[in-house]
Amino acid sequence: MVLEMGRKAWHIEEAAEITNEMRQCAILGITAGASTPSSLVESIVDALQQE
């Protein structure tokens, strides 16, 4: 986890790296590079939406 200017940030490469702390955020932004497969981004979003 990176903490700069009061905001938390994580670098993850797959859904298995999602932590409970991430799941507890009221607002969570997701960014990805242009070469990141959309299926990977979708799998992470899907995993975050699961309770």
GROMACS .gro file of N, CA and C in nm:
model
  153
    1MET      N    1   0.084  -0.117   0.000
    1MET     CA    2   0.000   0.000   0.000
    1MET      C    3   0.089   0.123   0.000
    2VAL      N    4   0.047   0.224  -0.074
    2VAL     CA    5   0.118   0.351  -0.082
    2VAL      C    6   0.029   0.458  -0.022
    3LEU      N    7   0.084   0.540   0.066
    3LEU     CA    8   0.005   0.646   0.127
    3LEU      C    9   0.077   0.778   0.102
    4GLU      N   10   0.017   0.861   0.019
    4GLU     CA   11   0.075   0.990  -0.014
    4GLU      C   12  -0.037   1.092  -0.018
    5MET      N   13  -0.016   1.204   0.049
    5MET     CA   14  -0.116   1.311   0.052
    5MET      C   15  -0.250   1.262   0.108
    6GLY      N   16  -0.246   1.169   0.201
    6GLY     CA   17  -0.368   1.126   0.270
    6GLY      C   18  -0.455   1.027   0.195
    7ARG      N   19  -0.412   0.978   0.082
    7ARG     CA   20  -0.491   0.882   0.005
    7ARG      C   21  -0.418   0.749  -0.003
    8LYS      N   22  -0.493   0.641   0.013
    8LYS     CA   23  -0.434   0.508   0.002
    8LYS      C   24  -0.437   0.465  -0.144
    9ALA      N   25  -0.336   0.391  -0.182
    9ALA     CA   26  -0.329   0.335  -0.317
    9ALA      C   27  -0.263   0.199  -0.310
   10TRP      N   28  -0.312   0.107  -0.392
   10TRP     CA   29  -0.256  -0.026  -0.400
   10TRP      C   30  -0.225  -0.058  -0.545
   11HIS      N   31  -0.122  -0.134  -0.568
   11HIS     CA   32  -0.093  -0.186  -0.701
   11HIS      C   33  -0.119  -0.336  -0.697
   12ILE      N   34  -0.221  -0.378  -0.770
   12ILE     CA   35  -0.250  -0.521  -0.776
   12ILE      C   36  -0.251  -0.564  -0.923
   13GLU      N   37  -0.222  -0.689  -0.944
   13GLU     CA   38  -0.217  -0.741  -1.081
   13GLU      C   39  -0.321  -0.849  -1.107
   14GLU      N   40  -0.390  -0.892  -1.001
   14GLU     CA   41  -0.496  -0.992  -1.019
   14GLU      C   42  -0.593  -0.985  -0.903
   15ALA      N   43  -0.712  -1.039  -0.924
   15ALA     CA   44  -0.819  -1.031  -0.825
   15ALA      C   45  -0.781  -1.098  -0.693
   16ALA      N   46  -0.695  -1.196  -0.697
   16ALA     CA   47  -0.654  -1.266  -0.575
   16ALA      C   48  -0.581  -1.174  -0.477
   17GLU      N   49  -0.534  -1.061  -0.523
   17GLU     CA   50  -0.461  -0.967  -0.438
   17GLU      C   51  -0.551  -0.866  -0.367
   18ILE      N   52  -0.681  -0.874  -0.390
   18ILE     CA   53  -0.775  -0.783  -0.324
   18ILE      C   54  -0.780  -0.816  -0.176
   19THR      N   55  -0.771  -0.713  -0.092
   19THR     CA   56  -0.772  -0.732   0.053
   19THR      C   57  -0.905  -0.685   0.112
   20ASN      N   58  -0.930  -0.724   0.237
   20ASN     CA   59  -1.050  -0.678   0.306
   20ASN      C   60  -1.049  -0.526   0.321
   21GLU      N   61  -0.932  -0.468   0.339
   21GLU     CA   62  -0.924  -0.322   0.352
   21GLU      C   63  -0.975  -0.254   0.225
   22MET      N   64  -0.944  -0.308   0.110
   22MET     CA   65  -0.993  -0.252  -0.016
   22MET      C   66  -1.145  -0.264  -0.024
   23ARG      N   67  -1.196  -0.378   0.017
   23ARG     CA   68  -1.340  -0.403   0.011
   23ARG      C   69  -1.419  -0.310   0.104
   24GLN      N   70  -1.355  -0.258   0.207
   24GLN     CA   71  -1.424  -0.174   0.303
   24GLN      C   72  -1.426  -0.026   0.264
   25CYS      N   73  -1.359   0.011   0.156
   25CYS     CA   74  -1.357   0.150   0.111
   25CYS      C   75  -1.495   0.190   0.058
   26ALA      N   76  -1.542   0.308   0.097
   26ALA     CA   77  -1.670   0.358   0.047
   26ALA      C   78  -1.659   0.393  -0.101
   27ILE      N   79  -1.546   0.447  -0.139
   27ILE     CA   80  -1.519   0.482  -0.279
   27ILE      C   81  -1.383   0.423  -0.314
   28LEU      N   82  -1.378   0.352  -0.425
   28LEU     CA   83  -1.254   0.289  -0.468
   28LEU      C   84  -1.239   0.312  -0.617
   29GLY      N   85  -1.134   0.381  -0.658
   29GLY     CA   86  -1.109   0.406  -0.799
   29GLY      C   87  -1.017   0.299  -0.855
   30ILE      N   88  -1.037   0.268  -0.982
   30ILE     CA   89  -0.956   0.167  -1.049
   30ILE      C   90  -0.900   0.229  -1.176
   31THR      N   91  -0.770   0.214  -1.197
   31THR     CA   92  -0.707   0.257  -1.322
   31THR      C   93  -0.629   0.140  -1.380
   32ALA      N   94  -0.609   0.146  -1.510
   32ALA     CA   95  -0.531   0.042  -1.576
   32ALA      C   96  -0.461   0.104  -1.696
   33GLY      N   97  -0.349   0.047  -1.732
   33GLY     CA   98  -0.277   0.092  -1.849
   33GLY      C   99  -0.345   0.047  -1.977
   34ALA      N  100  -0.307   0.110  -2.087
   34ALA     CA  101  -0.367   0.078  -2.216
   34ALA      C  102  -0.344  -0.067  -2.257
   35SER      N  103  -0.235  -0.125  -2.212
   35SER     CA  104  -0.205  -0.264  -2.251
   35SER      C  105  -0.267  -0.367  -2.158
   36THR      N  106  -0.336  -0.323  -2.053
   36THR     CA  107  -0.400  -0.417  -1.961
   36THR      C  108  -0.523  -0.476  -2.029
   37PRO      N  109  -0.532  -0.607  -2.037
   37PRO     CA  110  -0.649  -0.670  -2.100
   37PRO      C  111  -0.778  -0.632  -2.025
   38SER      N  112  -0.881  -0.597  -2.101
   38SER     CA  113  -1.007  -0.558  -2.038
   38SER      C  114  -1.065  -0.672  -1.954
   39SER      N  115  -1.039  -0.795  -1.992
   39SER     CA  116  -1.089  -0.909  -1.915
   39SER      C  117  -1.029  -0.911  -1.774
   40LEU      N  118  -0.905  -0.867  -1.760
   40LEU     CA  119  -0.841  -0.861  -1.629
   40LEU      C  120  -0.906  -0.753  -1.544
   41VAL      N  121  -0.929  -0.637  -1.603
   41VAL     CA  122  -0.995  -0.528  -1.530
   41VAL      C  123  -1.134  -0.571  -1.488
   42GLU      N  124  -1.207  -0.633  -1.577
   42GLU     CA  125  -1.343  -0.680  -1.546
   42GLU      C  126  -1.342  -0.783  -1.435
   43SER      N  127  -1.244  -0.872  -1.433
   43SER     CA  128  -1.240  -0.973  -1.327
   43SER      C  129  -1.213  -0.909  -1.191
   44ILE      N  130  -1.134  -0.805  -1.188
   44ILE     CA  131  -1.107  -0.735  -1.062
   44ILE      C  132  -1.231  -0.658  -1.017
   45VAL      N  133  -1.298  -0.590  -1.110
   45VAL     CA  134  -1.421  -0.519  -1.075
   45VAL      C  135  -1.525  -0.617  -1.024
   46ASP      N  136  -1.543  -0.729  -1.093
   46ASP     CA  137  -1.639  -0.830  -1.049
   46ASP      C  138  -1.606  -0.881  -0.908
   47ALA      N  139  -1.479  -0.906  -0.883
   47ALA     CA  140  -1.439  -0.955  -0.751
   47ALA      C  141  -1.465  -0.852  -0.642
   48LEU      N  142  -1.445  -0.725  -0.673
   48LEU     CA  143  -1.471  -0.619  -0.574
   48LEU      C  144  -1.620  -0.604  -0.546
   49GLN      N  145  -1.703  -0.632  -0.643
   49GLN     CA  146  -1.847  -0.618  -0.625
   49GLN      C  147  -1.910  -0.732  -0.548
   50GLN      N  148  -1.837  -0.842  -0.537
   50GLN     CA  149  -1.889  -0.957  -0.463
   50GLN      C  150  -1.874  -0.933  -0.314
   51GLU      N  151  -1.968  -0.973  -0.238
   51GLU     CA  152  -1.964  -0.959  -0.093
   51GLU      C  153  -1.930  -1.091  -0.030
   0.00000   0.00000   0.00000
